[in-house]
Coordinates of C-alpha atoms in Angstrom, one line a residue:
X541 CA 119.1 111.8 131.8
X542 CA 116.8 110.4 129.1
X543 CA 113.7 111.8 131.0
X544 CA 115.3 115.2 131.2
X545 CA 116.1 115.2 127.4
X546 CA 112.6 114.1 126.5
X547 CA 111.2 116.8 128.7
X548 CA 113.3 119.5 127.1
X549 CA 112.1 118.4 123.6
X550 CA 108.5 118.3 124.8
X551 CA 108.7 121.8 126.0
X552 CA 109.9 123.0 122.6
X553 CA 106.8 121.4 121.1
X554 CA 109.1 119.1 119.0
X555 CA 108.1 115.5 118.4
X556 CA 110.5 112.7 118.9
X557 CA 110.5 109.1 117.9
X558 CA 111.9 106.3 120.1
X559 CA 114.1 103.8 118.3
X560 CA 114.1 100.5 120.2
X561 CA 115.6 98.3 117.5
X562 CA 113.8 95.1 118.5
X563 CA 116.0 94.7 121.6
X564 CA 113.4 94.4 124.3
X565 CA 111.1 91.7 125.6
X566 CA 107.4 92.6 125.5
X567 CA 107.2 93.2 129.3
X568 CA 110.1 95.6 129.0
X569 CA 108.7 97.4 126.0
X570 CA 105.4 97.9 127.7
X571 CA 107.0 99.4 130.8
X572 CA 109.1 101.8 128.7
X573 CA 106.0 102.9 126.8
X574 CA 104.2 103.5 130.1
X575 CA 107.1 105.7 131.4
X576 CA 107.3 107.9 128.3
X577 CA 103.6 108.3 127.4
X578 CA 103.5 111.7 129.0
X579 CA 105.9 113.1 126.4
X580 CA 105.1 114.1 122.9
X581 CA 106.3 110.8 121.4
X582 CA 105.7 110.3 117.7
X583 CA 106.1 106.5 117.8
X584 CA 107.8 103.5 119.3
X585 CA 109.9 101.9 116.6
X586 CA 110.5 98.2 116.7
X587 CA 109.8 97.7 120.4
X588 CA 110.3 93.9 120.0
X589 CA 112.0 91.6 117.6
X590 CA 110.8 92.2 114.0
X591 CA 108.5 89.5 112.7
X592 CA 107.2 88.5 116.2
X593 CA 103.7 89.7 115.6
X594 CA 102.1 88.4 118.8
X595 CA 104.8 90.2 120.9
X596 CA 104.3 93.4 118.9
X597 CA 100.6 93.1 119.3
X598 CA 100.9 92.8 123.0
X599 CA 102.9 96.0 123.2
X600 CA 100.4 97.9 121.1
X601 CA 97.5 96.7 123.3
X602 CA 99.1 98.3 126.4
X603 CA 99.9 101.8 125.1
X604 CA 98.3 104.6 123.3
X605 CA 101.6 105.5 121.6
X606 CA 101.7 104.6 117.9
X607 CA 103.8 101.5 117.0
X608 CA 106.1 101.6 114.0
X609 CA 107.8 98.7 112.3
X610 CA 108.7 97.4 108.9
X611 CA 112.3 98.4 108.0
X612 CA 113.4 94.7 108.2
X613 CA 110.3 93.2 106.7
X614 CA 110.2 92.0 103.1
X615 CA 107.3 91.7 100.5
X616 CA 103.7 92.4 101.0
X617 CA 103.1 89.0 102.7
X618 CA 105.1 89.9 105.8
X619 CA 103.4 93.3 106.1
X620 CA 100.0 91.8 105.6
X621 CA 100.1 89.9 108.9
X622 CA 101.1 93.1 110.8
X623 CA 98.1 94.9 109.2
X624 CA 95.7 92.0 109.8
X625 CA 96.6 91.8 113.5
X626 CA 96.6 95.6 113.8
X627 CA 100.0 95.2 115.5
X628 CA 101.3 98.6 114.2
X629 CA 99.8 101.8 113.0
X630 CA 102.9 103.0 111.1
X631 CA 104.8 100.9 108.4
X632 CA 108.4 101.7 107.8
X633 CA 108.8 99.9 104.5
X634 CA 112.2 100.2 102.8
X635 CA 111.8 100.4 99.0
X636 CA 115.3 98.9 98.5
X637 CA 114.6 95.9 100.8
X638 CA 110.9 95.2 100.7
X639 CA 110.8 94.2 97.0
X640 CA 111.2 97.4 95.0
X641 CA 109.1 100.3 94.0
X642 CA 106.1 98.3 92.8
X643 CA 106.0 96.1 95.9
X644 CA 106.4 99.2 98.1
X645 CA 103.4 100.8 96.4
X646 CA 101.3 97.6 97.0
X647 CA 102.3 97.7 100.7
X648 CA 101.4 101.3 101.0
X649 CA 98.0 100.7 99.5
X650 CA 97.4 97.7 101.8
X651 CA 98.3 100.0 104.7
X652 CA 95.9 102.6 103.5
X653 CA 93.1 100.0 103.4
X654 CA 93.8 99.2 107.0
X655 CA 94.0 102.8 108.1
X656 CA 97.7 102.6 108.7
X657 CA 100.3 105.2 107.8
X658 CA 103.6 104.8 106.0
X659 CA 106.9 106.3 107.0
X660 CA 109.5 104.9 104.6
X661 CA 112.8 103.8 106.0
X662 CA 115.9 105.1 104.2
X663 CA 119.0 102.9 104.3
X664 CA 119.9 101.7 100.8
X665 CA 121.3 105.0 99.4
X666 CA 120.4 108.1 97.3
X667 CA 118.7 106.2 94.4
X668 CA 116.4 104.3 96.7
X669 CA 115.7 107.5 98.6
X670 CA 114.6 109.1 95.3
X671 CA 112.3 106.1 94.7
X672 CA 110.8 106.4 98.2
X673 CA 110.0 110.0 97.5
X674 CA 107.9 108.9 94.5
X675 CA 106.0 106.5 96.8
X676 CA 105.4 109.2 99.3
X677 CA 104.0 111.7 96.8
X678 CA 101.4 109.2 95.5
X679 CA 100.3 107.7 98.8
X680 CA 97.5 109.4 100.7
X681 CA 98.6 107.7 103.9
X682 CA 102.1 109.1 103.8
X683 CA 103.2 110.4 107.2
X684 CA 106.9 111.2 107.1
X685 CA 110.1 110.3 105.2
X686 CA 113.4 109.3 106.8
X687 CA 116.2 111.2 105.2
X688 CA 120.0 111.4 104.9
X689 CA 121.8 114.5 103.9
X690 CA 125.3 113.0 104.0
X691 CA 128.1 113.8 101.5
X692 CA 127.1 110.9 99.1
X693 CA 123.6 112.2 98.8
X694 CA 124.8 115.7 97.9
X695 CA 127.5 114.8 95.3
X696 CA 126.1 111.8 93.4
X697 CA 123.5 113.5 91.3
X698 CA 123.8 116.5 89.0
X699 CA 121.1 118.2 91.0
X700 CA 121.0 117.1 94.7
X701 CA 117.6 116.4 96.2
X702 CA 116.3 119.6 97.8
X703 CA 115.4 120.2 101.5
X704 CA 113.6 123.3 102.6
X705 CA 112.5 124.1 106.2
X706 CA 112.2 120.4 107.1
X707 CA 110.5 119.4 103.9
X708 CA 111.8 117.4 100.9
X709 CA 111.0 119.0 97.5
X710 CA 110.1 116.1 95.1
X711 CA 112.3 116.3 92.0
X712 CA 110.4 117.1 88.8
X713 CA 112.5 115.2 86.2
X714 CA 111.5 112.1 84.4
X715 CA 111.5 108.7 86.1
X716 CA 112.8 109.0 89.7
X717 CA 113.6 112.6 88.9
X718 CA 117.4 112.2 89.3
X719 CA 120.4 112.1 87.0
X720 CA 123.8 110.9 87.9
X721 CA 126.7 113.5 87.8
X722 CA 129.6 111.7 86.1
X723 CA 132.2 113.5 88.1
X724 CA 130.4 112.6 91.4
X725 CA 130.3 108.9 90.3
X726 CA 134.0 108.9 89.5
X727 CA 134.9 110.4 92.8
X728 CA 132.8 107.8 94.5
X729 CA 134.6 105.0 92.7
X730 CA 137.9 106.4 93.8
X731 CA 136.7 106.6 97.4
X732 CA 135.5 103.0 97.3
X733 CA 138.5 101.6 95.7
X734 CA 141.0 103.6 97.7
X735 CA 144.5 102.3 97.2
X736 CA 143.4 98.9 95.8
X737 CA 145.2 98.2 92.6
X738 CA 142.8 97.4 89.8
X739 CA 143.1 96.5 86.1
X740 CA 140.4 97.8 83.8
X741 CA 139.1 96.7 80.5
X742 CA 137.6 99.1 78.1
X743 CA 134.3 97.5 77.1
X744 CA 133.7 99.7 74.1
X745 CA 137.2 99.0 72.6
X746 CA 137.9 95.6 74.1
X747 CA 141.4 96.6 75.2
X748 CA 143.3 97.3 78.4
X749 CA 144.0 101.0 79.0
X750 CA 146.4 100.8 82.0
X751 CA 147.2 104.1 83.7
X752 CA 145.2 106.8 82.1
X753 CA 143.0 109.7 82.9
X754 CA 139.3 109.8 83.5
X755 CA 137.5 110.7 80.3
X756 CA 135.0 112.9 82.2
X757 CA 137.2 114.9 84.6
X758 CA 140.8 114.2 83.5
X759 CA 142.0 112.9 86.9
X760 CA 144.6 110.2 86.8
X761 CA 144.1 106.8 88.4
X762 CA 146.4 105.9 91.3
X763 CA 146.8 102.1 91.0
X764 CA 149.7 100.7 93.0
X765 CA 150.4 97.6 90.9
X766 CA 150.9 97.6 87.1
X767 CA 149.6 101.2 86.7
X768 CA 146.0 100.1 87.4
X769 CA 143.3 102.7 87.0
X770 CA 141.3 103.6 90.1
X771 CA 139.3 106.5 88.5
X772 CA 136.9 105.3 85.9
X773 CA 133.7 106.5 84.3
X774 CA 130.7 104.3 85.2
X775 CA 129.1 102.4 82.3
X776 CA 132.3 102.5 80.2
X777 CA 134.8 100.5 82.1
X778 CA 134.8 97.1 83.8
X779 CA 136.9 96.4 86.8
X780 CA 138.7 93.1 86.5
X781 CA 140.5 91.0 89.1
X782 CA 142.7 93.4 91.2
X783 CA 145.3 90.7 91.5
X784 CA 145.7 90.2 87.8
X785 CA 148.7 92.3 86.8
X786 CA 149.4 90.9 83.4

């Protein structure tokens, strides 16, 4: 079944990446690589357990397919060993997990010096995604960016990140190029809190506000105990202990 699917993709001249999620022993990973080398495979991702550099190196030495790893590595120190051993040709650093945007840029530059490419991983949400795009645009060794076009990514910002014909259009605003849409943030809070009863404290006035409307979009909170508010503008309100009903 997998061979047939890979063959169909190959005939369409579309490149596929194989996610192995670190679940295989080196001997298994080498055999899998051997069986799929005839297809247009973009990379083997985490063929062995992350951080096991000798095992990763042994797989790379037995296949001409590019090896990708890095989504579960942190700081430039863990990436440096991968590069020094030439255990992978593609680093999937995650800006939200590897140490932030400055650390990510250092890792990207280290990879460039070792003739390795970067393909940033995207897991930590829309803001980190926007930060990863900034790393991509200033890294000569950028290969491809993992993306998510789920509902959260489309409704959190005033202007959603733009995709056109398989490409991401870098935002042109200041900083990360994004700005939160207050209505989208409020809707997200309601979704996260659900039916949980909360009591809120207005930081700006220092007083409880009980059941009230959102100052941004006018929707009422739906707290189940003590008229708690579940629809709140971010940056103005602080959610207190949900069990405190006094």
